[in-house]
GROMACS .gro file of C-alpha atoms in nm:
model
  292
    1UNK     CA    1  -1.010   7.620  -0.917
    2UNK     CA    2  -1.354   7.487  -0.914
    3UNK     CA    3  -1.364   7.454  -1.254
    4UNK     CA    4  -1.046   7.202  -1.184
    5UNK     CA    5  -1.242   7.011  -0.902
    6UNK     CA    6  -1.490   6.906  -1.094
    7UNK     CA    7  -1.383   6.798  -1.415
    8UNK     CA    8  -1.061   6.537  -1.203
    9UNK     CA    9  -1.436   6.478  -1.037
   10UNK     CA   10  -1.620   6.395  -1.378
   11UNK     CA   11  -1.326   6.206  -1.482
   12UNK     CA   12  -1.272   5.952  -1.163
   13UNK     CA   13  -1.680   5.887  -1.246
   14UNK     CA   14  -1.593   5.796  -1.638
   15UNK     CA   15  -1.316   5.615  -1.526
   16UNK     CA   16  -1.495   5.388  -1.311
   17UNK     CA   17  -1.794   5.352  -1.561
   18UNK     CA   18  -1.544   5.203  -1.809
   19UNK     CA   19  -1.366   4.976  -1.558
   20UNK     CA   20  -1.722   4.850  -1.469
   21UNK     CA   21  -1.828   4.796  -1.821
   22UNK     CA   22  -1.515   4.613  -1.872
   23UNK     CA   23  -1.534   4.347  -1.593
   24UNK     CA   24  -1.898   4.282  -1.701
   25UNK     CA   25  -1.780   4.192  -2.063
   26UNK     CA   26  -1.552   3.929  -1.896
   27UNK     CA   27  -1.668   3.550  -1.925
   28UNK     CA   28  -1.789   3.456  -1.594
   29UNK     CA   29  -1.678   3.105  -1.620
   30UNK     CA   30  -1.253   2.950  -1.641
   31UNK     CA   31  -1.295   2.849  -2.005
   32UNK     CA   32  -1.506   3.121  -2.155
   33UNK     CA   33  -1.303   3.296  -2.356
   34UNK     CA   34  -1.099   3.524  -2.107
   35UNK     CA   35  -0.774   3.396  -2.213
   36UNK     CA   36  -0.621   3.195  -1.862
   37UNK     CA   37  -0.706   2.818  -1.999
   38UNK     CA   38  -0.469   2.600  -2.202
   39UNK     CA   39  -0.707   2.419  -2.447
   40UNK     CA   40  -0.390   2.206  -2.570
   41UNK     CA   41  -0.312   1.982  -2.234
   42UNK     CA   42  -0.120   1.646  -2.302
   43UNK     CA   43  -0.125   1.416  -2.029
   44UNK     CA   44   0.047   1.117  -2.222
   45UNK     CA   45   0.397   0.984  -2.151
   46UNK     CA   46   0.575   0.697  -2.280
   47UNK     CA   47   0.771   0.377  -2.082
   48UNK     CA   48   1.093   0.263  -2.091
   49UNK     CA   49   1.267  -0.007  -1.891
   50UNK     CA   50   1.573   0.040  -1.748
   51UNK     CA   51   1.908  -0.096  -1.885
   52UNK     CA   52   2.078  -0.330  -1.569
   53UNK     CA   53   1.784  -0.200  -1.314
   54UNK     CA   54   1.553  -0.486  -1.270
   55UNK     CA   55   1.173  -0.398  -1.304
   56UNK     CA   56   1.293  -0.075  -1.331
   57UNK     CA   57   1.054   0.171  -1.584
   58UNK     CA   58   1.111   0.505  -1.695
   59UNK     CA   59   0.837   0.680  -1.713
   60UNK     CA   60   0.871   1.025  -1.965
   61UNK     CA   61   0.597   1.343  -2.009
   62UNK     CA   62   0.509   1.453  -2.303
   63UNK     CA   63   0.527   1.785  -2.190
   64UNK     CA   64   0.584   1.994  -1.909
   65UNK     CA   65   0.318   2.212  -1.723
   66UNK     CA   66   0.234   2.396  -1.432
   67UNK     CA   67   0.190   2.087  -1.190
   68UNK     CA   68   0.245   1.736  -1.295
   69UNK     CA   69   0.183   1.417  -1.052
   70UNK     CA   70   0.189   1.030  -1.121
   71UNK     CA   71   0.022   0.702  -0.984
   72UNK     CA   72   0.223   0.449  -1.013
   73UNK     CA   73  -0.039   0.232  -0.866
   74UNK     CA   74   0.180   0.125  -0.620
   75UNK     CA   75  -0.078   0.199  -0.311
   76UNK     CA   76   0.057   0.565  -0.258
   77UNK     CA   77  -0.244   0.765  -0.538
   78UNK     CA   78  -0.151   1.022  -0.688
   79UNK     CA   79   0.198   1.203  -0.562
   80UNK     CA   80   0.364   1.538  -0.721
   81UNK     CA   81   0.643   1.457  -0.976
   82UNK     CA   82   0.866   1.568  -1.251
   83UNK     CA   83   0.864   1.471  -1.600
   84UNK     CA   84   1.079   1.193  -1.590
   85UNK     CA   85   1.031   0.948  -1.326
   86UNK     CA   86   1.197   0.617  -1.186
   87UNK     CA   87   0.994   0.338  -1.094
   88UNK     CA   88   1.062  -0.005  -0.928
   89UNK     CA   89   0.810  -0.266  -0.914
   90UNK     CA   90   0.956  -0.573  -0.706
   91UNK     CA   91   0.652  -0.751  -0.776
   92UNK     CA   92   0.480  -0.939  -1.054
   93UNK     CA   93   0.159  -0.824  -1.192
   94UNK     CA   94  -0.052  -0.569  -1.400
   95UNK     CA   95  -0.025  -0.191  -1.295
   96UNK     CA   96  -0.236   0.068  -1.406
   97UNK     CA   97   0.042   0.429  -1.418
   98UNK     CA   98  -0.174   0.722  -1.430
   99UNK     CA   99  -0.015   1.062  -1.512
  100UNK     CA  100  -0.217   1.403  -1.479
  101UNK     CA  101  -0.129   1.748  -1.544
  102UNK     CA  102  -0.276   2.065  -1.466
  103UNK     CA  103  -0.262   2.416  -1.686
  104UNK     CA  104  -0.368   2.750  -1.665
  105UNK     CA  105  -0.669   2.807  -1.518
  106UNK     CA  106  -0.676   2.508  -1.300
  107UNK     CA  107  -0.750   2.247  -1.617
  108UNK     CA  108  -0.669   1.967  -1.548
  109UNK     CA  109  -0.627   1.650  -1.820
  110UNK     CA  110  -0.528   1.254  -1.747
  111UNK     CA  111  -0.373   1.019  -1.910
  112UNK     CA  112  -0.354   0.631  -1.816
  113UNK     CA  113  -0.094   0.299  -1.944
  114UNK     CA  114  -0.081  -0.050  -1.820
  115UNK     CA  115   0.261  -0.210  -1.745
  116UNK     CA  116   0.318  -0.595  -1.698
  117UNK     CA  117   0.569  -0.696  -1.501
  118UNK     CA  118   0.670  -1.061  -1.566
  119UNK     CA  119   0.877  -1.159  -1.266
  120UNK     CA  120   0.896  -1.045  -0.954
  121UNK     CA  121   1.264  -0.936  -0.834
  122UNK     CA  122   1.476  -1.220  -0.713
  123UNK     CA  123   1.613  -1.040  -0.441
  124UNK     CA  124   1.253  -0.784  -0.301
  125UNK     CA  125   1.010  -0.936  -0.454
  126UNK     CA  126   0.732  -1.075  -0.247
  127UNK     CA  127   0.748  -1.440  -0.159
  128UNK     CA  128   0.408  -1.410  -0.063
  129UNK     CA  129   0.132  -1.588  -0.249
  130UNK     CA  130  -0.211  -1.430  -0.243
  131UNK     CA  131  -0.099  -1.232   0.042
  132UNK     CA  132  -0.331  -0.901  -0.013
  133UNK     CA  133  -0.649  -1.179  -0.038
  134UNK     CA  134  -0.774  -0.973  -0.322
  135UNK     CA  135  -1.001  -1.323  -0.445
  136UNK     CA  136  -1.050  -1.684  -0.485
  137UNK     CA  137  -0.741  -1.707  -0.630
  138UNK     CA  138  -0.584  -1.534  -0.336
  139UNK     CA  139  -0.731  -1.713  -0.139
  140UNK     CA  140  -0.701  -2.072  -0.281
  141UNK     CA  141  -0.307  -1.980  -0.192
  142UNK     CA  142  -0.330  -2.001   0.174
  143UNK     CA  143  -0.396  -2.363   0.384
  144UNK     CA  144  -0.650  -2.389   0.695
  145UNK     CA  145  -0.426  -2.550   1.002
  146UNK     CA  146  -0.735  -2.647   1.233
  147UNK     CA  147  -0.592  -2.688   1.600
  148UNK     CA  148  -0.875  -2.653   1.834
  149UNK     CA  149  -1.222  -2.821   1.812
  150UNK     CA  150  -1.405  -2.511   1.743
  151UNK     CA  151  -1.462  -2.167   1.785
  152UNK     CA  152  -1.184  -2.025   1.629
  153UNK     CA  153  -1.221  -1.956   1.270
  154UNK     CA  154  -1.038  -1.718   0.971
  155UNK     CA  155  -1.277  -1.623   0.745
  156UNK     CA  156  -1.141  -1.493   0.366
  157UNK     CA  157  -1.223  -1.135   0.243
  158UNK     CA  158  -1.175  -0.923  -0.034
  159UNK     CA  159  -0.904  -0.786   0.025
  160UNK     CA  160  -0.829  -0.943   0.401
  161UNK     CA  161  -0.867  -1.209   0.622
  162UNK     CA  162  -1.010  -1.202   0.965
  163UNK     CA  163  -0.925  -1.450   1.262
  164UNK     CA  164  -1.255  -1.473   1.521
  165UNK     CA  165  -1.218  -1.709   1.798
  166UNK     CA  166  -1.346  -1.750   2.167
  167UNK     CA  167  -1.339  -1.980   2.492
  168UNK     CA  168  -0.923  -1.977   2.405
  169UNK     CA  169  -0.933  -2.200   2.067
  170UNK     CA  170  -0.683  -2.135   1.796
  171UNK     CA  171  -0.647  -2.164   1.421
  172UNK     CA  172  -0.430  -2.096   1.212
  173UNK     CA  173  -0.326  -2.064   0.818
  174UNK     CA  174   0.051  -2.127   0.624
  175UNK     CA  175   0.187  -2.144   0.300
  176UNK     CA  176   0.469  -2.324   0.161
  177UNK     CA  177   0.786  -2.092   0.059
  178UNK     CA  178   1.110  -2.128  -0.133
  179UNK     CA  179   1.437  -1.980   0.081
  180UNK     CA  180   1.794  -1.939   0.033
  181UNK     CA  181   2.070  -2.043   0.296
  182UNK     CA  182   2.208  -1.781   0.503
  183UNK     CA  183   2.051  -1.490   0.303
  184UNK     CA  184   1.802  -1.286   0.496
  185UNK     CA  185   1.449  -1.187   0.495
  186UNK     CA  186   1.146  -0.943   0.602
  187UNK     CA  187   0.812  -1.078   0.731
  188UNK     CA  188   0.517  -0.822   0.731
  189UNK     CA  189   0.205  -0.766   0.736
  190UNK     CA  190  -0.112  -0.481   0.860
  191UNK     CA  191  -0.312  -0.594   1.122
  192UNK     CA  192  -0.589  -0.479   1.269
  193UNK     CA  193  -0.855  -0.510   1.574
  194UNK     CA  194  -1.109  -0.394   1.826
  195UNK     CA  195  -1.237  -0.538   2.139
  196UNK     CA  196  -0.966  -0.829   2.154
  197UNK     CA  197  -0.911  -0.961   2.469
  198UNK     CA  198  -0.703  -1.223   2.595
  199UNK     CA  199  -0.569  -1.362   2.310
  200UNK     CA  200  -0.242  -1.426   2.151
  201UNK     CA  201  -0.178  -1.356   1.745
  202UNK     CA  202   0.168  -1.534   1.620
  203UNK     CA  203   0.408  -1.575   1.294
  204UNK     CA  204   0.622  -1.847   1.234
  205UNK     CA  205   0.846  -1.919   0.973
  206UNK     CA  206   1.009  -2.286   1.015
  207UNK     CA  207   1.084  -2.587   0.812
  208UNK     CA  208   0.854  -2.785   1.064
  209UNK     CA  209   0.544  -2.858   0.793
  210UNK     CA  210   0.211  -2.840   0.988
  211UNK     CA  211   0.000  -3.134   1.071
  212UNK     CA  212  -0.343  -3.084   1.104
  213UNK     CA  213  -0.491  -3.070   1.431
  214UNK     CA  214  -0.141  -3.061   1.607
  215UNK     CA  215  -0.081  -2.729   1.801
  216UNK     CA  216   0.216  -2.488   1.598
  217UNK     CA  217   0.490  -2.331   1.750
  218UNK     CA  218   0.804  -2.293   1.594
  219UNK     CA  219   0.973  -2.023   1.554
  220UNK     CA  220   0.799  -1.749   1.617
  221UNK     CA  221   0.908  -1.362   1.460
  222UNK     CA  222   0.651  -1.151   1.580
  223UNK     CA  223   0.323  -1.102   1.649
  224UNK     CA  224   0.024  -0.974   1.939
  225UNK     CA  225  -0.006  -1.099   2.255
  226UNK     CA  226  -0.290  -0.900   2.510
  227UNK     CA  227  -0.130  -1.018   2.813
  228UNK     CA  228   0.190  -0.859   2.711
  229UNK     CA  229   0.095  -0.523   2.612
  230UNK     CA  230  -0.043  -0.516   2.252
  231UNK     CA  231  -0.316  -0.634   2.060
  232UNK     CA  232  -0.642  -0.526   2.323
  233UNK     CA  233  -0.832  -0.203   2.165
  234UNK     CA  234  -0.890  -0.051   1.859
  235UNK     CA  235  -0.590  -0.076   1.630
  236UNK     CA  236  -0.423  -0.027   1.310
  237UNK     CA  237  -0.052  -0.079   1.144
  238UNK     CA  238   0.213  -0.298   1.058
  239UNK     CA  239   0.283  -0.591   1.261
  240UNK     CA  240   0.641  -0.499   1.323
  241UNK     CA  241   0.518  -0.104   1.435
  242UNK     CA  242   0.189  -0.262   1.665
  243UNK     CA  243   0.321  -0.601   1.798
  244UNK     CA  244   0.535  -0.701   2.092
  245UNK     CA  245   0.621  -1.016   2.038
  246UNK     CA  246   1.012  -1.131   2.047
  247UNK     CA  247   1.153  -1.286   1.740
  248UNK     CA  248   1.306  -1.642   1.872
  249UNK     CA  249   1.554  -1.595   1.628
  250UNK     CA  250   1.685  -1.331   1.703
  251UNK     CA  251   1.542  -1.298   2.117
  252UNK     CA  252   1.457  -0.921   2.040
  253UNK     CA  253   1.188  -0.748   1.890
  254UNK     CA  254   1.263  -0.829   1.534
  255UNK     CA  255   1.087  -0.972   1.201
  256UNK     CA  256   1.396  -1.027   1.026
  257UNK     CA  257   1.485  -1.438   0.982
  258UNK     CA  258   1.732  -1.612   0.842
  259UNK     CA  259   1.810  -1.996   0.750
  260UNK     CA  260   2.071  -2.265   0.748
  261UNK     CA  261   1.992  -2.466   0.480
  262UNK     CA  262   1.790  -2.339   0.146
  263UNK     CA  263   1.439  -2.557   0.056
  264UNK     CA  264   1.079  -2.491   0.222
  265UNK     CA  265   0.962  -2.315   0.509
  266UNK     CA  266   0.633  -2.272   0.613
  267UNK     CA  267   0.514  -1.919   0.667
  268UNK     CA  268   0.254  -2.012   0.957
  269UNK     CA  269   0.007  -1.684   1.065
  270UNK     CA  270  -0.187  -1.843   1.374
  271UNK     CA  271  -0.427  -1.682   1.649
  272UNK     CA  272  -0.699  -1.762   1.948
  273UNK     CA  273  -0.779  -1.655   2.249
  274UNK     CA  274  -1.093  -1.580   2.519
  275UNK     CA  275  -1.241  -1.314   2.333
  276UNK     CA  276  -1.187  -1.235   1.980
  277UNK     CA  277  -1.395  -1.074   1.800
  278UNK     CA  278  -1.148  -1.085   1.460
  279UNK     CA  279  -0.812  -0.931   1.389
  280UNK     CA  280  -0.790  -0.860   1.059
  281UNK     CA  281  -0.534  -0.898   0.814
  282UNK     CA  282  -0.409  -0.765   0.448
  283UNK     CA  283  -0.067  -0.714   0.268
  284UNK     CA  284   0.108  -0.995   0.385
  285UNK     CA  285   0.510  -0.991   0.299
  286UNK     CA  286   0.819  -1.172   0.278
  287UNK     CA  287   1.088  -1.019   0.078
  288UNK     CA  288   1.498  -1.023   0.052
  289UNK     CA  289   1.648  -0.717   0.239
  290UNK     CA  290   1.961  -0.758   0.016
  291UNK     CA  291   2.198  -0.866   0.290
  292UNK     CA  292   2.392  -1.191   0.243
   0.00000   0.00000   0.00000
């Protein structure tokens, strides 16, 4: 019996010398030679628009692996996905689609296309010129509607535009747009603030064209006001989530609109107050809900 004892004994030791002597021949490193890479990842993917779907792409994998997510550079990064994916782009422009897939092992590989979309889509498409004040251009979109003598002043970003005022003068900026009868439309926008206090922040859309130093106030669909609950602290959001203004069209918190007779309106953004230190604005909208 003892004889039995220790040879299971000397064989447990060998055992575990060889298990050792195994693990330190192993690569140390994902990509070393131990066999759990793919060295043959294919990130690419090919684009094809959609048959009776406007600015609608198709967007097709090369291959499949074990994770596979997109940027459509639509503002969202990169999402999780499958290997064929839908995309609609209601707005003109340039975008960058990024695809990247990950193997075994963790490796990962990208792959990038640009798509140009000519048009944007009669019915979502932004109406908005310049409203995400990316540059000069952008910029050169929008008119200054000066109201008050001074102290109130928007100032142009990249990327934004910021409203600072004091002592209760106002300013304001608008754009011409192009609307159909009767058919209805979003206005949007994120807004942002600190240390605002009494001061109002309104929207208008209106065929009444703005005259320069002339107060503006018709039609209002949304917006901030401090003395009625909103707009005072530090903020962030959509207008429609963070204001409480009433939409006169619709006397209820709305930012839908709607008009009788097709032509221009004038898509007026306008603030002031006692204190204002700047709200801040990017992503400006205007788009067809489909209704009507």
């Amino acid at each position: 019996m003892k004889v039995n004892l220790r040879l299971k004994k000397g064989l447990k030791y060998v055992a575990l010398v060889l298990s050792l002597f195994i693990v330190a021949c192993q690569p140390d490193e994902v990509g070393d030679g131990n066999g759990i890479t793919t060295s043959d990842l294919d990130a690419g993917f090919t684009v094809t628009e959609v048959a009776d779907a406007n600015n609608t792409y198709l967007f097709t994998a090369n291959g499949s692996y074990i994770s596979s997510s997109w940027d459509f550079d639509n503002g969202s990064g990169f999402v999780s996905g499958r290997t064929n994916e839908a995309v609609f782009y209601p707005d003109a422009g340039t975008y960058n689609v990024m695809h990247k897939v990950t193997g075994i092992g963790g490796v990962a590989e990208t792959y990038s296309q640009t798509i140009e979309v000519e048009t944007s889509d009669p019915i979502a498409g932004n109406l908005v010129k310049g409203g995400s004040f990316q540059d000069e251009i952008d910029h050169s979109e929008w008119t200054i509607l000066n109201i008050s003598g001074g102290n109130a002043n928007w100032i142009f970003n990249e990327g934004s535009a910021t409203i600072v005022a004091s002592d209760y003068n106002q300013q304001a900026i608008y754009q011409a747009i192009e609307v159909v009868a009767g058919k209805e439309y979003q206005i949007n926008m994120i807004v942002s603030g600190d240390g605002n206090d009494e001061a109002w922040f309104e929207v208008m859309a209106s065929t009444v064209e703005p005259i320069q130093w002339n107060d503006y106030a018709s039609n209002v669909v949304m917006g901030l006001n401090t003395w009625s609950g909103c707009g005072a602290g530090t903020f962030s959001g959509l207008l429609s989530t963070v204001g409480c203004v009433d939409n006169s069209f619709t006397s209820s918190r709305s930012n839908t609109v709607t008009f009788e007779t097709s032509g221009t309106i004038y898509l007026v953004i306008k603030c002031g107050g006692g204190t204002v230190p700047g709200y801040t604005i990017t992503n400006v909208e205007m788009r067809g809900t489909g209704s009507n």
